[in-house]
Coordinates of C-alpha atoms and ligand atoms in Angstrom, one line a residue:
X1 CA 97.0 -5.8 -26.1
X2 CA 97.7 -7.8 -29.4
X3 CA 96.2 -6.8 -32.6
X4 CA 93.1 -9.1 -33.1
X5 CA 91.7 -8.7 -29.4
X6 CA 92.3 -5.0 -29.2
X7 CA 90.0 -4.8 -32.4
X8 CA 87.6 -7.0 -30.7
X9 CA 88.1 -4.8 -27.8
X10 CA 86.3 -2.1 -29.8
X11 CA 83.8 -4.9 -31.2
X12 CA 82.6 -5.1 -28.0
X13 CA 82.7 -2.0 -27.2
X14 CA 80.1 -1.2 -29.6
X15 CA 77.6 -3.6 -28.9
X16 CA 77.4 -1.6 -26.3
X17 CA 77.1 1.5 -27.7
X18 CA 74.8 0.1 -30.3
X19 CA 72.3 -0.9 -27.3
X20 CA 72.5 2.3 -26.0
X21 CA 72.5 4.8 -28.7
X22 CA 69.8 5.5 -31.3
X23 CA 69.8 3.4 -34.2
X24 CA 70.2 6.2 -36.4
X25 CA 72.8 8.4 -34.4
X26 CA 74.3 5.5 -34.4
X27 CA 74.5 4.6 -38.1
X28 CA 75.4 8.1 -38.5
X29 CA 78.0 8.8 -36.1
X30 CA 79.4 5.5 -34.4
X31 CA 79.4 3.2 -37.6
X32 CA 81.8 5.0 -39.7
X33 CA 84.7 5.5 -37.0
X34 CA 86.9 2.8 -38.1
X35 CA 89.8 0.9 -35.5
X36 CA 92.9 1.5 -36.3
X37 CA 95.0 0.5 -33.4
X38 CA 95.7 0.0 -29.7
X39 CA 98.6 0.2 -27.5
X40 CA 99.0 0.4 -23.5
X41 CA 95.7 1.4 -22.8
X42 CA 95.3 3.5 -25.1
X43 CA 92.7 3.4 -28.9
X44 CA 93.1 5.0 -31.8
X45 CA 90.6 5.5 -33.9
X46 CA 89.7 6.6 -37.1
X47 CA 87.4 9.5 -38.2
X48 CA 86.2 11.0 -41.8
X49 CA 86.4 14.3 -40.7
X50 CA 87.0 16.6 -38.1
X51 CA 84.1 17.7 -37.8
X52 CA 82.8 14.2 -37.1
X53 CA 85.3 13.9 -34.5
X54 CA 83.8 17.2 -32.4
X55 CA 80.9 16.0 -32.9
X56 CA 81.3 12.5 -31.4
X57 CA 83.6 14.0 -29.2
X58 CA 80.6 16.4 -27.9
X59 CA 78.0 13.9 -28.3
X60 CA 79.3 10.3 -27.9
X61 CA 82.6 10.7 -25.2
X62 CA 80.9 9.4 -22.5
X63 CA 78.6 6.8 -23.7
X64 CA 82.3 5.5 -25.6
X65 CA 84.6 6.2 -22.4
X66 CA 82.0 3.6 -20.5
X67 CA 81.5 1.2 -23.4
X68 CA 85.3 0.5 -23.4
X69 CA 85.6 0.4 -19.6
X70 CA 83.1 -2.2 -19.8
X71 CA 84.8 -4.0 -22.9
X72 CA 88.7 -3.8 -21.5
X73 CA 87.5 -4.2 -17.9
X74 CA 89.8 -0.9 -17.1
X75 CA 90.3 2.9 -18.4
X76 CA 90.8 3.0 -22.1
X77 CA 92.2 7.1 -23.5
X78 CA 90.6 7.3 -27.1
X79 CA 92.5 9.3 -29.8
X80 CA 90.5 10.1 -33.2
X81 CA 92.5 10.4 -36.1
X82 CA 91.5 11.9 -39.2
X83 CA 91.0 9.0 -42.7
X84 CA 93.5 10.1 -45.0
X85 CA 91.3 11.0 -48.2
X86 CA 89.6 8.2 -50.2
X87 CA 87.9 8.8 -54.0
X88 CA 84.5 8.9 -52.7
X89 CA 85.2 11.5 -50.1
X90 CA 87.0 13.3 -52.4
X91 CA 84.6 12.9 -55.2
X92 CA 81.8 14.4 -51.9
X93 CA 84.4 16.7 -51.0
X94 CA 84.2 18.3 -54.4
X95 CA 82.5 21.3 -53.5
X96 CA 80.3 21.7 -57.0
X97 CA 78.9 17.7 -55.8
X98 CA 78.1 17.9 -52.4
X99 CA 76.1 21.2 -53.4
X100 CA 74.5 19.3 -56.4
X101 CA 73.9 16.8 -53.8
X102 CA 73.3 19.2 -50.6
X103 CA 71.7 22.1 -52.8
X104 CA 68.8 23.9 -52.0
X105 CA 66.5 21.7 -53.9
X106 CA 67.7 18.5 -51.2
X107 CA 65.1 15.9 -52.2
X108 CA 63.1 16.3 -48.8
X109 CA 62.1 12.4 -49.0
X110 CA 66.2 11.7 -48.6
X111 CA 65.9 9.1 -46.0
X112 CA 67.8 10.7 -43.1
X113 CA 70.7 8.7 -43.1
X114 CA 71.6 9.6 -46.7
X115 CA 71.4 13.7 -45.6
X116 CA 73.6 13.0 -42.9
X117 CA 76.1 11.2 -45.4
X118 CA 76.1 14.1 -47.3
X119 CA 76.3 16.8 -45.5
X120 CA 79.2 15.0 -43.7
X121 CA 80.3 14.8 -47.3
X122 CA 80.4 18.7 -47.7
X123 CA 82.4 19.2 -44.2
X124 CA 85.6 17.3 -45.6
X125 CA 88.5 18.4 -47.2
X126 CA 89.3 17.8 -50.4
X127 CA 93.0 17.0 -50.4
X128 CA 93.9 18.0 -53.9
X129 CA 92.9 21.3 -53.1
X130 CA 96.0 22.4 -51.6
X131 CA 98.5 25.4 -51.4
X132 CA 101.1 23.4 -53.7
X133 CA 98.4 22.3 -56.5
X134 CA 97.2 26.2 -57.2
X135 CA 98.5 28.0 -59.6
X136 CA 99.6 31.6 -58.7
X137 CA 99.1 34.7 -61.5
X138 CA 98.4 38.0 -61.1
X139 CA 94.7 37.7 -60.9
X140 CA 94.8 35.8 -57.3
X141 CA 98.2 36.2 -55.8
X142 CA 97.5 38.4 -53.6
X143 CA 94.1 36.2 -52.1
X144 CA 97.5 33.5 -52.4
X145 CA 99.4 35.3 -50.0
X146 CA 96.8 35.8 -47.8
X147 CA 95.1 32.9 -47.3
X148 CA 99.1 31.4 -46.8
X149 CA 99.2 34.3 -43.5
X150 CA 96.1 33.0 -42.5
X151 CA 97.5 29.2 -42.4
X152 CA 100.4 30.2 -40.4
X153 CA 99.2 29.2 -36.9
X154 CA 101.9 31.8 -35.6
X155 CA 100.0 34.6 -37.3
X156 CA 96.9 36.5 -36.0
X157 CA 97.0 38.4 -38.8
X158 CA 93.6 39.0 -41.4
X159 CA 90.9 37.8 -38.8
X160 CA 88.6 37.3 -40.5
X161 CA 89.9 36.6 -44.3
X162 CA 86.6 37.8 -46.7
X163 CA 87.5 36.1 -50.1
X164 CA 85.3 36.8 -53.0
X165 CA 85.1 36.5 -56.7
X166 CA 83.1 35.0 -59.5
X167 CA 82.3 31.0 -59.6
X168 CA 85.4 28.5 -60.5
X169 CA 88.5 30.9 -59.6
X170 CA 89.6 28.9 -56.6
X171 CA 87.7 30.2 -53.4
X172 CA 87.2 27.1 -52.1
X173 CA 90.1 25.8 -53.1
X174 CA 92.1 28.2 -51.2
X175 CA 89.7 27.5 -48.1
X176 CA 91.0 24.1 -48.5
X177 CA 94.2 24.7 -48.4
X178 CA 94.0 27.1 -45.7
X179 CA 92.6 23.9 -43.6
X180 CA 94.9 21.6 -45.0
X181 CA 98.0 23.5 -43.7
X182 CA 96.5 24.0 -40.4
X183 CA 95.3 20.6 -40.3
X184 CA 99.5 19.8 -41.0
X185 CA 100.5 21.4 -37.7
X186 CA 98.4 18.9 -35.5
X187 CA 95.5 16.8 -35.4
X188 CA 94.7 19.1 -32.3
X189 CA 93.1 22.0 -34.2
X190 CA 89.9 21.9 -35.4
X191 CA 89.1 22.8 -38.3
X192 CA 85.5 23.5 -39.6
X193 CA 85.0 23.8 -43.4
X194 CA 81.5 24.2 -43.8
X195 CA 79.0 25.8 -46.8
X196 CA 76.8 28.5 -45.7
X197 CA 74.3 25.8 -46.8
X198 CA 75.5 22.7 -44.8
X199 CA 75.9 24.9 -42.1
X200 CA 71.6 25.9 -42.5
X201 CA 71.0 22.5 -43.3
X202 CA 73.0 21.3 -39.5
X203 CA 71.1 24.3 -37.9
X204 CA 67.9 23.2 -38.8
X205 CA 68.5 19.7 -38.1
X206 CA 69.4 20.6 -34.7
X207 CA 66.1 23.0 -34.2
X208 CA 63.9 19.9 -35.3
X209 CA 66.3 17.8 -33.3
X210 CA 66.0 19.8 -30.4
X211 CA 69.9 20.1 -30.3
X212 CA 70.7 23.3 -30.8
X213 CA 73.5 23.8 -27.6
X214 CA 75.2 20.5 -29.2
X215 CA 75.1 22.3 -32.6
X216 CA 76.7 25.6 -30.8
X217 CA 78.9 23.1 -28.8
X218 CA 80.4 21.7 -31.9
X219 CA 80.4 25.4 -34.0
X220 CA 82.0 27.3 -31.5
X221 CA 84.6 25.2 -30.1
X222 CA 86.9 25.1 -33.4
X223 CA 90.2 26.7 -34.1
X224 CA 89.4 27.5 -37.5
X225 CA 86.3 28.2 -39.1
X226 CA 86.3 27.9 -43.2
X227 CA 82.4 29.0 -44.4
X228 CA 82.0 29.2 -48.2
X229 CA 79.5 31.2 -50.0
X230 CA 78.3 33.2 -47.4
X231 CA 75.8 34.7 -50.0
X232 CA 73.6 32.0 -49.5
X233 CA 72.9 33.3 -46.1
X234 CA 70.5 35.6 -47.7
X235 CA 67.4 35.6 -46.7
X236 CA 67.4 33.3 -44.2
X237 CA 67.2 34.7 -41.4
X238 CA 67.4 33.1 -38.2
X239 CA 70.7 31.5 -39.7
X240 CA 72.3 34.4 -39.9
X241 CA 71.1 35.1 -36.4
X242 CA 73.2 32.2 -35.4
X243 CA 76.2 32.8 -37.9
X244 CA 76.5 36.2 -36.0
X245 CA 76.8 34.8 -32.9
X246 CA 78.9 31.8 -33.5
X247 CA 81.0 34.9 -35.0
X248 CA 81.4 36.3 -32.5
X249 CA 81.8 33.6 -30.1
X250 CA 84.7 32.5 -32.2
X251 CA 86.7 35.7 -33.2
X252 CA 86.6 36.8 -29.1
X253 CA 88.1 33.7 -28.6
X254 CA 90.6 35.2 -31.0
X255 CA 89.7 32.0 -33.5
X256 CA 90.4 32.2 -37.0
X257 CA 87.7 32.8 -39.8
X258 CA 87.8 32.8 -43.4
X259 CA 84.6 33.5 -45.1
X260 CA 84.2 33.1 -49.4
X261 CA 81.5 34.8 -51.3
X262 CA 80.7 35.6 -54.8
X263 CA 80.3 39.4 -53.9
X264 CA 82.1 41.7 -51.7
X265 CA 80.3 42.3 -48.5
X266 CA 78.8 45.6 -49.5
X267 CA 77.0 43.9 -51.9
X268 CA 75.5 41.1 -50.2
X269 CA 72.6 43.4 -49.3
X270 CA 70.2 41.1 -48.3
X271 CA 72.6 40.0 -45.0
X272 CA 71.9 41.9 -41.9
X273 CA 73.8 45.0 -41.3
X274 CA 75.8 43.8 -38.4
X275 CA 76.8 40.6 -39.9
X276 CA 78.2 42.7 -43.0
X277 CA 79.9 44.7 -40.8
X278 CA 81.6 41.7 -39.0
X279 CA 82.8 40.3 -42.4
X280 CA 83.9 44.0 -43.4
X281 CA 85.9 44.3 -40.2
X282 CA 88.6 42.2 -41.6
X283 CA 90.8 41.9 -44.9
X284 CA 88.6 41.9 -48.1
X285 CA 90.3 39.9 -50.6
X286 CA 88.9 39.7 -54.4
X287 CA 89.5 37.0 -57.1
X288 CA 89.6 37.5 -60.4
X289 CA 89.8 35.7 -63.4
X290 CA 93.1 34.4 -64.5
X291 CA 94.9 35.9 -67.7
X292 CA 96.3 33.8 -70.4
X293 CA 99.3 32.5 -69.0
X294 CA 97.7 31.7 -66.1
X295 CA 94.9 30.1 -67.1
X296 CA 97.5 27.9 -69.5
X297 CA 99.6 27.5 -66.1
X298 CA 96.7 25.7 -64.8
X299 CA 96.1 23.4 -67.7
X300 CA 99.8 21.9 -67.7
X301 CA 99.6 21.5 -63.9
X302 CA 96.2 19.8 -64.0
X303 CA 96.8 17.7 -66.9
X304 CA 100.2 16.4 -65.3
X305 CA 97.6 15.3 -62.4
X306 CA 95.2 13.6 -64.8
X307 CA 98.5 12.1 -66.3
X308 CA 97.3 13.8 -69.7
X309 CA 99.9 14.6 -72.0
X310 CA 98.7 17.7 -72.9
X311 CA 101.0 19.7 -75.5
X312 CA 101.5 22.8 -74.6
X313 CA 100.2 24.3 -78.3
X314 CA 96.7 23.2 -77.3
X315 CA 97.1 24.4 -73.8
X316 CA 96.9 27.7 -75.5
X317 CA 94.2 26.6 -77.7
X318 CA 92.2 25.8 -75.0
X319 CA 92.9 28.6 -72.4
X320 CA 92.1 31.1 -75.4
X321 CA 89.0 30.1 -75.6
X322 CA 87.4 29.7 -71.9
X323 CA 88.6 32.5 -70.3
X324 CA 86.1 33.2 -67.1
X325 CA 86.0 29.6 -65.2
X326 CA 89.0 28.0 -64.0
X327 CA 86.1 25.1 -63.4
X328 CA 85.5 25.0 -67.3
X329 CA 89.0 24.8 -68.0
X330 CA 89.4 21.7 -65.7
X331 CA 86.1 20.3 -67.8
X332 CA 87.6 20.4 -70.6
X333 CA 90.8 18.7 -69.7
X334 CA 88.7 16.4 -68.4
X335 CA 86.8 15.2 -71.1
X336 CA 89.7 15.1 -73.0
X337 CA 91.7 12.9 -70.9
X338 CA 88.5 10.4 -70.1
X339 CA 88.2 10.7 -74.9
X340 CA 92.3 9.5 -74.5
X341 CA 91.6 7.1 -71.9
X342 CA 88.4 5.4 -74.3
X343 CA 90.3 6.0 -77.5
X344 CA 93.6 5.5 -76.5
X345 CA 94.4 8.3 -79.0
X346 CA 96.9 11.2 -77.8
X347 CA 95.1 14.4 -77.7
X348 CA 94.9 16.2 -80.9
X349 CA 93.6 19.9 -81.7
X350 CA 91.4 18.2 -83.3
X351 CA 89.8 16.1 -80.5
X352 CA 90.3 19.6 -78.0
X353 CA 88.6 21.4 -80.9
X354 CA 85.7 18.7 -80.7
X355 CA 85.4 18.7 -76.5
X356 CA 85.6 22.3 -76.6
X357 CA 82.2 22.7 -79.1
X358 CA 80.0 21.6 -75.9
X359 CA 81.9 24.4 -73.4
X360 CA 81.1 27.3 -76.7
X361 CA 78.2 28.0 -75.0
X362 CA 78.8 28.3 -71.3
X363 CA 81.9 30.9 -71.8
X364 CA 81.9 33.6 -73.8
X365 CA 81.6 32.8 -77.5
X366 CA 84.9 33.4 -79.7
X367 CA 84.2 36.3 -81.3
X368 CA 85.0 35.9 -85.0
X369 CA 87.4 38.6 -86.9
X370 CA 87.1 40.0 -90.4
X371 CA 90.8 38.6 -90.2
X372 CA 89.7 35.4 -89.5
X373 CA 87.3 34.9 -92.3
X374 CA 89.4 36.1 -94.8
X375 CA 92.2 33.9 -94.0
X376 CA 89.8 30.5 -94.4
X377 CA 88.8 32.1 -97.6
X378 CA 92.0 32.5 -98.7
X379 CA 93.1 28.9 -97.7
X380 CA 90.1 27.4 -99.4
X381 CA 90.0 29.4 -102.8
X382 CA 94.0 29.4 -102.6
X383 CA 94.5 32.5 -103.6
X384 CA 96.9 35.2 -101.7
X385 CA 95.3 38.1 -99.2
X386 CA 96.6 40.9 -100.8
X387 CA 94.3 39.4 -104.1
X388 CA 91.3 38.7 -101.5
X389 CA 91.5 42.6 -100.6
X390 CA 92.9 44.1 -103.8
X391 CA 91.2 45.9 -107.4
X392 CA 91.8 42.8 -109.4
X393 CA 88.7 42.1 -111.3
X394 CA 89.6 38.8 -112.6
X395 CA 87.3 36.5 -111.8
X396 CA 89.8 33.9 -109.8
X397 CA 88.9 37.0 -107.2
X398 CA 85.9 38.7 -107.2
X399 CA 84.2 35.2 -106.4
X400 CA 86.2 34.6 -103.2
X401 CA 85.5 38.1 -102.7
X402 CA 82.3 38.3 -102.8
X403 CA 82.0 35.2 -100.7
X404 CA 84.2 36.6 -98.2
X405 CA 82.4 40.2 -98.0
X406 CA 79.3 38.3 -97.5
X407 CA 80.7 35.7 -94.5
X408 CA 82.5 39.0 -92.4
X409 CA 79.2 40.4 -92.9
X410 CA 77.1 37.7 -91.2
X411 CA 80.1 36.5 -89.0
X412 CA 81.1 39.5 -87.5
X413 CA 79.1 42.4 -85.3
X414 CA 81.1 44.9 -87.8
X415 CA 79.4 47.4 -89.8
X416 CA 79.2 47.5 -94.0
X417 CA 81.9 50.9 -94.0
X418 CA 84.1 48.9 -91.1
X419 CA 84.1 45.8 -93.3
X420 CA 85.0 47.6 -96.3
X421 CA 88.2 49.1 -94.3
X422 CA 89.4 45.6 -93.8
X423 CA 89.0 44.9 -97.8
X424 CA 91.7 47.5 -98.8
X425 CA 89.9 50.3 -98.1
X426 CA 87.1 50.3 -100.6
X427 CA 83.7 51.9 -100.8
X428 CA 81.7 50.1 -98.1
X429 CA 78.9 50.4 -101.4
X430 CA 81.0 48.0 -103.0
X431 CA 80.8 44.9 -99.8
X432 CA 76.9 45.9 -99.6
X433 CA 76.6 44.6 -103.3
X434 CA 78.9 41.5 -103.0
X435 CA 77.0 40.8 -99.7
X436 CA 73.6 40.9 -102.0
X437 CA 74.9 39.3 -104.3
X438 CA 76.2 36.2 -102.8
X439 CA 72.1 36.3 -100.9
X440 CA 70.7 36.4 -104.3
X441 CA 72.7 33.1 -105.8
X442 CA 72.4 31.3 -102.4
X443 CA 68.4 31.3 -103.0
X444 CA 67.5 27.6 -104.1
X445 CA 71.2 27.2 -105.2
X446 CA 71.9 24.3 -102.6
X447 CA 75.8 23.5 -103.6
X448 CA 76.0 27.4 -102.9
X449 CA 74.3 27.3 -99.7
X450 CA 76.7 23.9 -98.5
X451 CA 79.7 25.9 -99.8
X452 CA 78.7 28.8 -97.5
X453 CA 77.6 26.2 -94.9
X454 CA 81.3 24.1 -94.6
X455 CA 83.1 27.9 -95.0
X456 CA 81.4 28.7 -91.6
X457 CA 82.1 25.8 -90.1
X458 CA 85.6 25.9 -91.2
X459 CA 85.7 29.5 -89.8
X460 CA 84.1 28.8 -86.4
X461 CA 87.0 26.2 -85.9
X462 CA 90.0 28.3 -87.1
X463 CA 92.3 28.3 -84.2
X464 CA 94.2 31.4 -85.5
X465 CA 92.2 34.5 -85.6
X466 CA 93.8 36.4 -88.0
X467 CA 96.5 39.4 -88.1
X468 CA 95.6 42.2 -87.0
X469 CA 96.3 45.1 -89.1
Ligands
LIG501 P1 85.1 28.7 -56.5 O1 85.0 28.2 -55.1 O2 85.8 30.1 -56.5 O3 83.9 28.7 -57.3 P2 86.8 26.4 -56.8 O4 87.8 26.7 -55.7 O5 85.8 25.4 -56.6 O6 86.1 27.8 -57.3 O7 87.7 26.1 -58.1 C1 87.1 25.4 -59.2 C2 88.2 24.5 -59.8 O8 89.2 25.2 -60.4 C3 88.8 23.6 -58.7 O9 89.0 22.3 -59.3 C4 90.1 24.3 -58.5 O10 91.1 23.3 -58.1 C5 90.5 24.9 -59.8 N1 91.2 26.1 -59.7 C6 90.8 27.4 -59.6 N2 91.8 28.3 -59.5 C7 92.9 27.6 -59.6 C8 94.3 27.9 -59.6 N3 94.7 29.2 -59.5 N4 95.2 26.9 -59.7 C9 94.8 25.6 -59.8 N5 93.5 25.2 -59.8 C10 92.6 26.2 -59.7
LIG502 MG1 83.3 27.4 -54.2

């Protein structure tokens, strides 16, 4: 067979199938296997997932086996391959979008070929998610290590792998990874990475569809089973009916299973009892958030991949100030390396200062320090600490003072008498009168009030938050 009439080989071969299959099954499942080539009887083709590949291998074998008969006028052997990654999948695969896209809410007027793009979308792996790209700290090395056991198809060790911890610390990634590696040893293990959502949203399908054994077909045959966010199996019922049993099915056929949630499996009290149990039965695993070096790890590794030059000064910046989310950390260095891409510009403290001001709100808020305030007050009066906090009543002093007594006040959750520690020790008496004192001149004294005005904004942007004494 030569290149251009093996392709038409498969041309012909789906007329065929395009006669005999529904026109939407079709669209869905036929139209986006691709040819890649043929040699000696045999096809290859290729596939976006594997889980499209089960399924066409469950569902469309035959009807294909016949077409090309028909088309090559003798046996043809098919082999699937899985597409490499392209930037929409991986865009899809991005867990956060295919759930914004799959999510509860799913528009129910989706035509139906759209909701079977996108939940095809959420069964992909994204292949930047992998062991190499994830940066290892104390806070998830040992969820590392094993979801690395779990990827070794030699091991039968942690069956099933329950990994849980708060949103944006790399759950799914590491399910990805775990399915990447597997993937590595050989296109002939499945492997299923599925939401607990998709995998409602496929169950359903198949009720209405009337498919149900082809939906159990295609669950229970895999290798390895990746389910994320097993929480949102709460309260629905008759899925978790179905999870159980494809459990089951799976782990007696001494299958692998890895299983993300937000909570340990105690605390998913909503999931039946015996489903808990199931996911307790196994190694429990918890993530938690990464500590400083960590979290600046991951911005020097990411930026290198967004080909950010990102110095390392403001890597600190940054990781100091969104400390929960290892998914608001990548937003950040995102916005800053699509601001250098627009402007041009190498990043600046500045500019990270600026695309950090819409993230304030989402992580915790900096908390401000007596220190803090009184080292912007010093800068902008010029005048040395030890005169800030000191006795000396000259009036080069008490002003800034008075103005700094006042912003710790308002700026800070401190107390008058634990204010008044931090200004040399004083009677707290003393920072209760500057702080009324500064209120009484800012009434209808507008150049007072945008003096006060620029020293908090200067304040709220200090990188440095003062020494500690
Ligand atoms: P979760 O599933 O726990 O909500 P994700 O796995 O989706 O979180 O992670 C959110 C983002 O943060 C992803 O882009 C992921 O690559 C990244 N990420 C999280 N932890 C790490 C890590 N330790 N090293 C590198 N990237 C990480
Ligand atoms: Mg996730």
């Amino acid at each position: 067979m030569n290149a251009s009439s093996s392709a038409g080989l498969w041309d012909r071969a789906l007329q065929t199938l395009k006669n005999e299959i529904d026109d939407e099954s079709y669209a869905a499942w036929i139209e986006p296997i691709q040819f890649e080539h043929a040699a000696e009887g045999r096809l290859t083709l290729t596939v976006p997932s594997s889980f499209h590949r089960n399924w066409v291998a469950w569902n469309y074998q035959e009807p294909i086996t016949r077409a090309l008969h028909k088309s090559a006028g003798r046996d043809v052997t098919v082999d699937f391959v899985i597409a490499p990654g392209e930037e929409d999948d991986r865009l899809a695969a991005d867990p956060a979008v295919a759930e914004t896209l799959n999510g509860p809410h799913s528009s129910a007027s989706a035509s139906q070929q759209g909701r079977q793009k996108i939940e095809l979308a959420s069964y992909r792996l994204n292949p930047n998610y992998t062991f190499d790209s994830f940066v290892v700290g104390e806070s998830n090395r040992f969820a590392y290590a094993a979801a690395q056991a779990v990827a070794d198809p030699e091991s039968r060790a942690y069956n099933p792998l329950f990994l849980y911890g708060g949103s944006g610390l790399g759950k799914t990634h590491l399910m990805h990874a775990i399915g990447q590696q597997i993937r590595s040893y050989g296109q002939h293990l499945n492997v299923l990475y599925v939401s607990s959502e998709a995998f409602m949203n496929a169950f359903i399908e198949s009720i209405r569809g009337k498919d149900v054994t082809q939906f159990r077909n295609c669950f229970r045959t895999v290798d390895l089973l990746l389910i994320d966010d097993v929480q949102f199996f709460q309260g629905a019922e008759r899925s978790q009916i179905e999870f159980f049993h494809t459990f089951n099915t799976l782990f007696d056929a001494g299958k692998k299973i890895v299983i993300s949630s937000d909570h340990p499996p105690k605390e998913l009290t909503e999931l039946e009892e015996r489903l808990r149990s199931r996911f307790e039965a196994g190694l429990i695993v918890d993530i938690q958030p990464p500590d400083l070096e960590t979290r600046v790890a991951i911005l020097l590794r990411k930026a290198q991949a967004y080909h950010l030059e990102l110095p390392p000064e403001i890597a600190i910046f940054i990781a100091e100030r969104v400390k929960t989310n290892v998914r608001k950390l990548e937003g950040v260095l995102k916005k800053l390396a699509a601001h250098c891409l627009v402007t041009k510009e190498a990043v600046s403290m500045t500019m990270a200062r600026e695309q950090l001001g819409a993230f304030s709100t989402g992580d915790e808020p900096m908390k401000i320090s007596v220190e803090k305030v009184q080292l912007v007050v010093c800068k902008f009066f010029d005048i040395h600490l030890h005169d800030l906090t000191g006795t000396n009543r000259s009036r080069k002093f008490t002003g800034p003072r008075q103005v700094a007594s006042y912003l710790a006040r308002e700026m800070t959750d401190l107390s008058f008498p634990e204010i008044a520690r931090k200004f040399g020790g004083r009677d707290h008496t003393s920072i209760i009168h500057s702080h009324r004192k500064v209120q009484t001149e800012l009434r209808g004294d507008l150049n007072r009030q945008n003096l006060i005005k620029y020293l908090m904004k200067l304040i709220k942007e200090e990188p440095i938050n003062g020494v500690e004494k």
